[in-house]
Coordinates of C-alpha atoms in Angstrom, one line a residue:
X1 CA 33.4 -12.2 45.7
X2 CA 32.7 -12.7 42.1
X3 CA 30.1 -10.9 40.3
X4 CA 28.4 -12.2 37.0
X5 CA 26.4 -9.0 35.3
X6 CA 24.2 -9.3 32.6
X7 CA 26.3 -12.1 31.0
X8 CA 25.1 -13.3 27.6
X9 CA 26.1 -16.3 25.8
X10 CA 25.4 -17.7 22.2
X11 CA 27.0 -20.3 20.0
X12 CA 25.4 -21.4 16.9
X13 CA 23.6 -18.1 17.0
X14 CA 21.1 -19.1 19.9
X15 CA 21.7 -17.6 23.0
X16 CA 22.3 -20.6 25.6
X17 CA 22.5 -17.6 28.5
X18 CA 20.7 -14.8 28.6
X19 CA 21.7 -12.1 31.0
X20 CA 22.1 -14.1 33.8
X21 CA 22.9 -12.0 37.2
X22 CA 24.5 -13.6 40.0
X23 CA 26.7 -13.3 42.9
X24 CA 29.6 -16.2 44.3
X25 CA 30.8 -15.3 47.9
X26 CA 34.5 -16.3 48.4
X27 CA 33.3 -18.6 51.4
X28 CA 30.4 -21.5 51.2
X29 CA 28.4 -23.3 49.1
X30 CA 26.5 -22.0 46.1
X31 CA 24.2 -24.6 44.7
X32 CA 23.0 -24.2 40.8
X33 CA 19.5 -26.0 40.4
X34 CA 17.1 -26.0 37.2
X35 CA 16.0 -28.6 34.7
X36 CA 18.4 -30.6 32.4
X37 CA 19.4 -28.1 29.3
X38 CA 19.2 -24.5 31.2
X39 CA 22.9 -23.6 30.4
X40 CA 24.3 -24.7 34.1
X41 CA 27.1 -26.6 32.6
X42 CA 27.7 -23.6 30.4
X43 CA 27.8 -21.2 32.6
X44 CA 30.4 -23.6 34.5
X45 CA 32.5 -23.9 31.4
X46 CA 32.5 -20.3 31.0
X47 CA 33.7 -19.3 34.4
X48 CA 36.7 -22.0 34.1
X49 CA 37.7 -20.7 30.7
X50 CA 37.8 -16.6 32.1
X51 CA 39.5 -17.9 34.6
X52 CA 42.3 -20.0 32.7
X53 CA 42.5 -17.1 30.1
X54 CA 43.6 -14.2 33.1
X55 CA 39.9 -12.3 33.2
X56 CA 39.1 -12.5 29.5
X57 CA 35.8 -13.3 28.6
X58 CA 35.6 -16.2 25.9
X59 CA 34.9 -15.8 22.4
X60 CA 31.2 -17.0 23.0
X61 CA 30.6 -14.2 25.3
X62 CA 28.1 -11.8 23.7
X63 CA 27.4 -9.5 26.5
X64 CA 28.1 -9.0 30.1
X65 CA 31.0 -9.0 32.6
X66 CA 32.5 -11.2 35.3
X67 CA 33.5 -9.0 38.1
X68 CA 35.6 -9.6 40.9
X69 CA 36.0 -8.0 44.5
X70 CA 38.3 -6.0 45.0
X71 CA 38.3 -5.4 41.7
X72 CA 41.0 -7.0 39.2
X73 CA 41.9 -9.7 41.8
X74 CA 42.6 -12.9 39.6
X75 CA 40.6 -15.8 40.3
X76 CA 41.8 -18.9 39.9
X77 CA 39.0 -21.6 39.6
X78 CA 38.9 -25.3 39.2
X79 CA 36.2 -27.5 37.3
X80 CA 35.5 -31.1 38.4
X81 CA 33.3 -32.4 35.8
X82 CA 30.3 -34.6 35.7
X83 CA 33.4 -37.2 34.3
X84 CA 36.2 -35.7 35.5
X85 CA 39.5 -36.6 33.8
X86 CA 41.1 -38.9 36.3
X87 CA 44.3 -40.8 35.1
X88 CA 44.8 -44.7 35.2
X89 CA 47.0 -44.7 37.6
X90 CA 47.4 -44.6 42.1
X91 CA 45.7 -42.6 44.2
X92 CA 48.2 -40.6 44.9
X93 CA 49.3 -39.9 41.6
X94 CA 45.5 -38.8 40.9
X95 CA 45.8 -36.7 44.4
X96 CA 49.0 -35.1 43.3
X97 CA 48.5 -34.3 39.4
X98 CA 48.2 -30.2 39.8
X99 CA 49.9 -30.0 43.2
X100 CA 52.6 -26.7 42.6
X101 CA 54.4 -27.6 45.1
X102 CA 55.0 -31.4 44.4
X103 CA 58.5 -30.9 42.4
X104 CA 59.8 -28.5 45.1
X105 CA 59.4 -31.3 47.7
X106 CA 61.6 -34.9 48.3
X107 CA 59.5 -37.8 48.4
X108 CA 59.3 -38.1 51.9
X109 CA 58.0 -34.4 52.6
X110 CA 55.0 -35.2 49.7
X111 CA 54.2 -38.0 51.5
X112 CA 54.0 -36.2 54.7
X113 CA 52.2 -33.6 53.2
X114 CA 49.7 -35.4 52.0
X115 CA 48.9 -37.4 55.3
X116 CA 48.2 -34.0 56.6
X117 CA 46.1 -32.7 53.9
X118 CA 43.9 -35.8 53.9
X119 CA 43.5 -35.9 57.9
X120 CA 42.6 -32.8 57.7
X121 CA 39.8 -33.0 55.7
X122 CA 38.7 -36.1 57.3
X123 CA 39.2 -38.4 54.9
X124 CA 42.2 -41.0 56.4
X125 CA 40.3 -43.8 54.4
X126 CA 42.2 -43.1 51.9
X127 CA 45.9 -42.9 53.0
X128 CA 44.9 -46.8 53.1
X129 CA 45.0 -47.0 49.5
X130 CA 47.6 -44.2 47.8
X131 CA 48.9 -47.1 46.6
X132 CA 45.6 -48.4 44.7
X133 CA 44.6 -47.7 41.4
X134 CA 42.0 -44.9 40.8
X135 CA 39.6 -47.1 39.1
X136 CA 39.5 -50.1 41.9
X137 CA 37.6 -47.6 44.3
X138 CA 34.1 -47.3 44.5
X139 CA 32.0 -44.1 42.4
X140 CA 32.2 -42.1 45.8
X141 CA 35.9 -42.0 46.2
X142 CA 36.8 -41.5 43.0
X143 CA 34.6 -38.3 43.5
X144 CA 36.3 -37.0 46.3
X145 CA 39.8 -37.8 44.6
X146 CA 39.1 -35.3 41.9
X147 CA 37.8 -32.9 44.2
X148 CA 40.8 -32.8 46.3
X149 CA 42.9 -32.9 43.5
X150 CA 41.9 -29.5 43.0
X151 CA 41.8 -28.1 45.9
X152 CA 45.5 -29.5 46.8
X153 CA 46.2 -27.8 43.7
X154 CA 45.5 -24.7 44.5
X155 CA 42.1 -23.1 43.5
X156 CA 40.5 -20.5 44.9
X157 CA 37.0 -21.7 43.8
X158 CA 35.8 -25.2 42.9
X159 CA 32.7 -24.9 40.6
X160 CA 31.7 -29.2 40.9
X161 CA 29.1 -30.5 38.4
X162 CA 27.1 -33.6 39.7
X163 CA 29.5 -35.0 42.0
X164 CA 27.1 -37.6 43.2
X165 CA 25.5 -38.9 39.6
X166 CA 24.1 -42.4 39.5
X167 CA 25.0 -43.0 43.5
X168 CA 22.9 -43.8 46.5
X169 CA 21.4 -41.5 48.4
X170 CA 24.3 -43.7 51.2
X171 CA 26.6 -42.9 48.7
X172 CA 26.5 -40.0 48.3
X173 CA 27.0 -39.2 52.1
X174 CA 30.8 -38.7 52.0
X175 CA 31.0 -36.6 49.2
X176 CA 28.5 -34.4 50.2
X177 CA 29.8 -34.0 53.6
X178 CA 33.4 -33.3 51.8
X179 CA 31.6 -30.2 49.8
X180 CA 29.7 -28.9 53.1
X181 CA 33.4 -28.8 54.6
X182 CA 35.1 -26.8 51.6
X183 CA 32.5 -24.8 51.7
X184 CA 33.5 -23.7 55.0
X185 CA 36.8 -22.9 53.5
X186 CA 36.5 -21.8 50.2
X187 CA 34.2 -20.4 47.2
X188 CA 32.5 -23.5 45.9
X189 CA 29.6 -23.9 43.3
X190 CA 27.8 -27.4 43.0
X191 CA 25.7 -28.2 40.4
X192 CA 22.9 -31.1 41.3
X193 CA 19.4 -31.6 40.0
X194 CA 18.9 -32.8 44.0
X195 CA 16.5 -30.9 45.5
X196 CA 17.3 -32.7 48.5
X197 CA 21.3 -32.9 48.3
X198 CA 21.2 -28.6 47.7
X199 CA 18.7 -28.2 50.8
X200 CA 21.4 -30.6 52.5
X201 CA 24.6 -28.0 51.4
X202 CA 23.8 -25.0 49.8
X203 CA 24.2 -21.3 52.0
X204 CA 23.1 -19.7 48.6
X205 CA 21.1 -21.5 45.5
X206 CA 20.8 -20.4 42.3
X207 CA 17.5 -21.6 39.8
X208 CA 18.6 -21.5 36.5
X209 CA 15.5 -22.4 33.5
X210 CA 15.6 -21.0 30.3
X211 CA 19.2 -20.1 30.1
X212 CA 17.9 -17.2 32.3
X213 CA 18.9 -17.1 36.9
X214 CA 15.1 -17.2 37.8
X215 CA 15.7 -16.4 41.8
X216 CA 19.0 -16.8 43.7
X217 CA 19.7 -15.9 47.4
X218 CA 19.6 -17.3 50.5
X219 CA 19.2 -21.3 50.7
X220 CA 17.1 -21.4 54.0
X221 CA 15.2 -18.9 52.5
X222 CA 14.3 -20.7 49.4
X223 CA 13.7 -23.7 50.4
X224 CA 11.1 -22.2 53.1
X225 CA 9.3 -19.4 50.8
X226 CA 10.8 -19.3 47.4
X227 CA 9.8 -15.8 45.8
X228 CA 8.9 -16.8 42.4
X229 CA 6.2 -18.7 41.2
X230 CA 9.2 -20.5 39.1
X231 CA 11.3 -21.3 42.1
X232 CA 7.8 -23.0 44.1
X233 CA 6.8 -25.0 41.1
X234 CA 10.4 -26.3 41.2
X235 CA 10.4 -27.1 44.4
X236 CA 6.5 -28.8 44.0
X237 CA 7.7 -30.7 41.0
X238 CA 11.2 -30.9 40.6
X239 CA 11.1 -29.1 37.6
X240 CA 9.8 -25.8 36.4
X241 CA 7.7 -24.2 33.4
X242 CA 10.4 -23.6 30.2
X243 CA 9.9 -20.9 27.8
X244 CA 9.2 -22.6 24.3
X245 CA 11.3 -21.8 21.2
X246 CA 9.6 -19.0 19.8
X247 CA 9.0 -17.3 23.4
X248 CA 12.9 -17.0 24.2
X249 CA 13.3 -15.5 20.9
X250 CA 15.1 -18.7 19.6
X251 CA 17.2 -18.3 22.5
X252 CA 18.2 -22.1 24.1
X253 CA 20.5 -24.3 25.4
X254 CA 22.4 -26.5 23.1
X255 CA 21.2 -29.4 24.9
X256 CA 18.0 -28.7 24.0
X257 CA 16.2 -30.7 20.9
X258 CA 16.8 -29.4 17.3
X259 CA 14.8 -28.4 14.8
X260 CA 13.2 -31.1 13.1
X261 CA 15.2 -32.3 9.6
X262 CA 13.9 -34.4 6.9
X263 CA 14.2 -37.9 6.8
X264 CA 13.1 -41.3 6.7
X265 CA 12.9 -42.7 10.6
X266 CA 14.2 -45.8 9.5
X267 CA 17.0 -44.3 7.9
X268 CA 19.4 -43.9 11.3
X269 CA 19.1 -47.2 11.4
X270 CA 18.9 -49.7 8.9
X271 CA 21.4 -52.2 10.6
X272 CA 18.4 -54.9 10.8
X273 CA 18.7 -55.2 7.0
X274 CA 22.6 -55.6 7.0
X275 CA 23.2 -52.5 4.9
X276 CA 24.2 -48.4 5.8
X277 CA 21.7 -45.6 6.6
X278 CA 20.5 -44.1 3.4
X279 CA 20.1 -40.9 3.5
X280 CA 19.7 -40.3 -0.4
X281 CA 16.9 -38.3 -1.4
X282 CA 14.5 -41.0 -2.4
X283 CA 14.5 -41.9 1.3
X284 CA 13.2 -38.2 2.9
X285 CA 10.0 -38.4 3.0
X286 CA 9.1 -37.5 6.4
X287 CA 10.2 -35.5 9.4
X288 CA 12.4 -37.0 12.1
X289 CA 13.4 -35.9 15.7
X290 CA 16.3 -37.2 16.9
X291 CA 15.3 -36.6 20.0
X292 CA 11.7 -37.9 20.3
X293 CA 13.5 -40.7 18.3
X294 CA 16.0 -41.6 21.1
X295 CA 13.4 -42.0 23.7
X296 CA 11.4 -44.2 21.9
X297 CA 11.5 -48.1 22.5
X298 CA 12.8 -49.2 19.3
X299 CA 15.7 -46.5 20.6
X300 CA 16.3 -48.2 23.2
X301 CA 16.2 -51.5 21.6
X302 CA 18.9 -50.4 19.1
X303 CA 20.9 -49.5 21.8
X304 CA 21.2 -51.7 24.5
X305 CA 24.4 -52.2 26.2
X306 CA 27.0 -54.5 25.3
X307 CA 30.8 -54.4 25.1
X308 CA 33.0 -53.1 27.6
X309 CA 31.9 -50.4 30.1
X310 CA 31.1 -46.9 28.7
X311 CA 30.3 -49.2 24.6
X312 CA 27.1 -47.1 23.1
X313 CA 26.1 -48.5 19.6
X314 CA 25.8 -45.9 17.3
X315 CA 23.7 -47.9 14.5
X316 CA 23.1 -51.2 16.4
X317 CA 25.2 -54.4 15.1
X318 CA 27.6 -51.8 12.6
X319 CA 29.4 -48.7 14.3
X320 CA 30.5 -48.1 18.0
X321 CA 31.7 -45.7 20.2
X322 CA 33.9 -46.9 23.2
X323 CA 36.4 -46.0 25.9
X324 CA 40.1 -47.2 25.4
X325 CA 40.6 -50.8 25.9
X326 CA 41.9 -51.2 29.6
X327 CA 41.4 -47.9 31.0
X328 CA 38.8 -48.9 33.0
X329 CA 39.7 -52.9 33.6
X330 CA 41.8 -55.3 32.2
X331 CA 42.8 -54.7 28.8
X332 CA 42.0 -58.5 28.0
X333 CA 38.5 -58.2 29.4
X334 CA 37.7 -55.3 27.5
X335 CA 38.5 -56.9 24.2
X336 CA 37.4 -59.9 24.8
X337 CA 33.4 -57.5 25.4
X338 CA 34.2 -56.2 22.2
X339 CA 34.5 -59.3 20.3
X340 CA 31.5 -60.7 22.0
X341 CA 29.6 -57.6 21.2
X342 CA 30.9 -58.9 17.4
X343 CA 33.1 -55.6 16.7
X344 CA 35.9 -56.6 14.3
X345 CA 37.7 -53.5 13.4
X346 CA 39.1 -50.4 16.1
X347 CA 39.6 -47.0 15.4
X348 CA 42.0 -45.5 17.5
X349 CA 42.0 -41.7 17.7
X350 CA 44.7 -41.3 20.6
X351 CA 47.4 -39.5 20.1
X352 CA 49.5 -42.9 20.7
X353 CA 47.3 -45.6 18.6
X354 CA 46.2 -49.1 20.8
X355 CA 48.2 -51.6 20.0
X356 CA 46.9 -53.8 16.8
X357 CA 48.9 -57.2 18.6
X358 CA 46.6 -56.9 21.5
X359 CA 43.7 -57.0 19.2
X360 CA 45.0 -59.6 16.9
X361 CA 43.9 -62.5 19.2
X362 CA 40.4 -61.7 19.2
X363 CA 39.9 -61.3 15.6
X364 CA 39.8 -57.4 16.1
X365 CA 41.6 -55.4 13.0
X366 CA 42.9 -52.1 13.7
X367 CA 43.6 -48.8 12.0
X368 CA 44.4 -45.5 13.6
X369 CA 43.9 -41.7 12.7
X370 CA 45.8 -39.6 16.0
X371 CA 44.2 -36.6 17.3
X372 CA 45.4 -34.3 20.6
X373 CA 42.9 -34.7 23.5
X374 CA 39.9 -32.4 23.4
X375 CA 40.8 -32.0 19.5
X376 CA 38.6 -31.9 16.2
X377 CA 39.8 -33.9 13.4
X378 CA 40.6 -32.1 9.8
X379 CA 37.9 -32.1 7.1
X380 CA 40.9 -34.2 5.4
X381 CA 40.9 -36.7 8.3
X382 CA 36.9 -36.4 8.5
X383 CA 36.7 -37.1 5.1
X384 CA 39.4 -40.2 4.9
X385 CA 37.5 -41.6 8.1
X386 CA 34.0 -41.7 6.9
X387 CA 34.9 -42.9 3.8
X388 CA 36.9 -45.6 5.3
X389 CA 33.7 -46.4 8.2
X390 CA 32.1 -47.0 4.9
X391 CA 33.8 -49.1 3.4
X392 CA 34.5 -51.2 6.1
X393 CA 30.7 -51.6 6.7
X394 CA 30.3 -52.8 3.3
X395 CA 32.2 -55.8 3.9
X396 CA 30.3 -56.6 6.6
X397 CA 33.0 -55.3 8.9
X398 CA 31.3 -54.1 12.9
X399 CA 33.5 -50.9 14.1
X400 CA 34.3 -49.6 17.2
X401 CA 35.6 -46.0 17.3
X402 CA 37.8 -45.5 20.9
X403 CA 39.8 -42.2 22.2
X404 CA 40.9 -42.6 25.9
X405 CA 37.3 -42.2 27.7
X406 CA 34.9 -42.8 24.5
X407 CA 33.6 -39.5 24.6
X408 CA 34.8 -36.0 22.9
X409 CA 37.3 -37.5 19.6
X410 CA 34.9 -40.5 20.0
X411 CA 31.4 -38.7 19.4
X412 CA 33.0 -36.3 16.8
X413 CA 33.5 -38.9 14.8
X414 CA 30.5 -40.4 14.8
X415 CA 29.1 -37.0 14.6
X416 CA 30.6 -36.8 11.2
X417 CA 29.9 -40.1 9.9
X418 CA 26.4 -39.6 10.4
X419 CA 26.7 -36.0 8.5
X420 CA 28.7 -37.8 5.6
X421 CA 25.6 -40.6 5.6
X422 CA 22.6 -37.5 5.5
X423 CA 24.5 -36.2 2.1
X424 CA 24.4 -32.7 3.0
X425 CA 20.8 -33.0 4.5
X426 CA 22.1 -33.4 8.2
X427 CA 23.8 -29.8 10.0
X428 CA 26.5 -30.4 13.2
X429 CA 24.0 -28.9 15.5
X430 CA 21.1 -32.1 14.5
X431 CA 24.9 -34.4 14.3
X432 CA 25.1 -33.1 17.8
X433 CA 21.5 -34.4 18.9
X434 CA 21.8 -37.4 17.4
X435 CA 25.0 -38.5 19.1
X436 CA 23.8 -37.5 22.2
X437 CA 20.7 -38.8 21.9
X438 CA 23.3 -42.1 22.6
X439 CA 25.6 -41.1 25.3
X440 CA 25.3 -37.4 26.7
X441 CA 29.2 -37.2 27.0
X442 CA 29.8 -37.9 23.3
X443 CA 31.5 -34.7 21.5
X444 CA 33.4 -32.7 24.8
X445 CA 34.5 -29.3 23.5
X446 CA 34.0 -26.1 21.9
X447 CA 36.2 -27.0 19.5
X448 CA 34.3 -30.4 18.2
X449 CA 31.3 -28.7 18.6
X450 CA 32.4 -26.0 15.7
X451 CA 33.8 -28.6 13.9
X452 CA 30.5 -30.6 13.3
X453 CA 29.4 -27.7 11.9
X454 CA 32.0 -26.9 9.7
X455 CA 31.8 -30.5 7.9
X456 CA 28.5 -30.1 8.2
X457 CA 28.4 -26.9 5.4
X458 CA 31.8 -28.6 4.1
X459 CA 29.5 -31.8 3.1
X460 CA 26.9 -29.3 2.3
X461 CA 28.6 -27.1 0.1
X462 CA 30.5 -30.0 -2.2
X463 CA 28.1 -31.0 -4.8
X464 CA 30.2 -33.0 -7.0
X465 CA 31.4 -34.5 -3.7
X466 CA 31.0 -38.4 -4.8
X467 CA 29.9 -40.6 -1.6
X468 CA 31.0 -44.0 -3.4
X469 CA 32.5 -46.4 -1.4
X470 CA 36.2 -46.9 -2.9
X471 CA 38.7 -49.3 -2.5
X472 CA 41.5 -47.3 -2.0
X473 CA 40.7 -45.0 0.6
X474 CA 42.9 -46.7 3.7
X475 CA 44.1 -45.1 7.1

């Protein structure tokens, strides 16, 4: 059993939980409902990262404990994340990436092991296809690949966060029925905005709104006679009444929209004319939400999808953010999107830069800048890169920005370009919105997050900083 008392987190001085109160039995589903931006995929990240660190609460931990029974037992969990890090490789390699035991054992006793681990939880589909890439399987597989991954590797709690996004309620079948089964073995905590899925799997659910638990306890009895007027309108609606900023004593969840900044709306944007954003003072003249502005058409117009699979424009026709070529598909295909999508240059953040003679055949131009997985950049490598975006942009150049899966080095990045473009009149936390405001996944970790605020007052607090384009800046 693992108790959660009167646990408070903040980060950028807003509390994203507030005292939230719950209990995880070590056996069955618990499933975590509530509107987008309640702090579920906080809470989850906070659980993982007492676990990994031996019991001790992380730094953004204000308040609270995390308790277990009996008391001091170590518990070991295991996230599997709305995009959970899944390596371009087999099956079984994906299957066997954490297993302990998988050096101790000859080939032939892994492979028997394995044939019994996936018999056993009914799933001899795939001892079909050990052999076959990750990525050639359809959306529900891959799910339950990451899921077992972790549970042959060990955990004693799985906390899954939207196993079934984007899939059929058909499917979505097998991976639910893979979670009702672990939850007959194990502690496991599923995320889902699916009324329907939770009423489906859950023993115990869990309403989070407002960064606050609103009503937890038994499932049957929830879904039959919630006991809070939050928990019916939820069920009535699919959503339920938030507090609004000044109510929760500024207290929210860092998906929620920022504070409005000055700025000209046609400032993000400005790629119709052929020329940057400008963010110089004669252009603020009127307030803009990143937010509100993401939703609207001319958003959506700006951002339509081209390029390979998981491309997002960041200022339509000029600056990118995309996956690394052939990790999802052929490498071949994947440039050949980009050039039709018109990019001409690629940024490579990996730690091992793509390789410029790949792009060289379709007119792509490459330049690299290597940063460790989950990493921030320097303010010296934040620097070099935005003014190099810039100058490349200035001759007309179209950029694509890449780490492996387009998201946390990727939407850092950008983060910071679009910081360097406000001038000092942008902070990380509105960098944040903005990005997202794109693609949802772009900037990962704790660590980028700070960092967007840290070149945020950086660029802030630099005024003889000079933000002409030069020549000699190179990467």
């Amino acid at each position: 059993m693992l108790h959660i008392q009167n646990l408070t987190v903040k980060f950028e001085q807003k509390k994203i939980l507030r005292s939230i109160n719950l209990d995880i039995p070590q056996q069955g589903v618990t499933a975590i409902l509530g509107p987008s931006g309640t702090g579920k995929s906080s809470l989850m990240r906070t659980l993982t990262e007492w676990s990994d660190a031996g019991g001790k609460l992380p730094a953004w931990v204000v308040e609270g404990a995390i308790v277990t029974e009996p008391q001091n037992q170590p518990v070991k969990i295991g996230l599997v994340g709305q995009r959970p890090k899944l390596a371009l490789a087999s099956v079984q390699e994906n299957l066997m990436s954490e297993w302990p035991l998988r050096e101790q054992l000859t080939w032939q006793e892994q492979q028997s092991r394995l044939a019994a681990f996936l018999q056993d939880y009914g799933q001899q589909g795939l001892l079909e296809k050990l052999k076959t890439n990750l990525f050639d399987l359809p959306a529900a597989q891959k799910s339950i690949v990451a899921i077992l991954s972790k549970v042959l590797a060990g955990y004693d709690m799985l906390l899954i966060d939207e196993p079934t996004a984007e899939m059929t309620e058909e499917e979505a079948r097998p991976v639910l029925d893979l979670v009702r089964q672990l939850g007959q073995r194990m502690a496991v905590v599923l995320v889902t905005h699916s009324i329907a899925q939770a009423k489906d799997v859950a023993d115990r659910v869990a309403l989070m709104a407002s960064g606050c638990v609103q009503e937890a306890g038994d499932a049957k009895a929830f879904f039959a006679a919630p006991s809070t007027e939050v928990g019916a309108s939820f069920l009535r609606t699919g959503s339920c009444p938030e507090m609004a900023y000044e109510e929760s004593e500024h207290d929210h969840d860092s998906d929620a929209a920022p504070e409005l900044f000055t700025s000209n709306v046609s400032a993000l944007h400005q790629a119709d004319r052929g020329v940057a954003p400008d963010f110089s003072s004669g252009a603020m003249t009127e307030a803009f939400d990143p937010v509100a502005w993401a939703k609207s058409d001319e958003a959506k117009a700006k951002t339509e999808q081209v390029g390979p699979k998981g491309f997002n424009w960041m200022l339509k026709d000029m600056l990118a953010g995309t996956p690394l070529p052939g990790l999802l598909r052929d490498v071949n295909d994947d440039l050949q999107a980009l050039k039709d999508a018109g990019i001409t240059w690629l940024i490579s953040l990996t730690e091992v830069p793509f390789d410029a003679k790949l792009a060289a055949p379709y007119g792509i131009s490459c330049s690299a800048v290597s940063m460790p997985d989950m990493a921030a950049p320097t303010i010296e490598q934040a620097e070099k890169l935005c003014r190099f975006i810039e100058k490349k942009l200035t001759e007309n150049e179209k950029i694509a920005v890449h780490c492996k899966g387009g998201q946390g080095r990727t939407g850092t990045v950008l983060g910071c370009y679009m910081i360097w473009q406000a001038q000092g009149m942008l902070t990380g936390k509105d960098a944040l919105k903005v990005v997202r405001s794109v693609d949802r996944g772009w900037v990962q970790s704790i660590e980028q997050i700070e960092f967007l605020n840290q070149f945020a007052d950086w660029v802030a607090s630099q005024p003889g900083l000079s933000f002409t384009v030069s020549d000699k800046v190179v990467l």
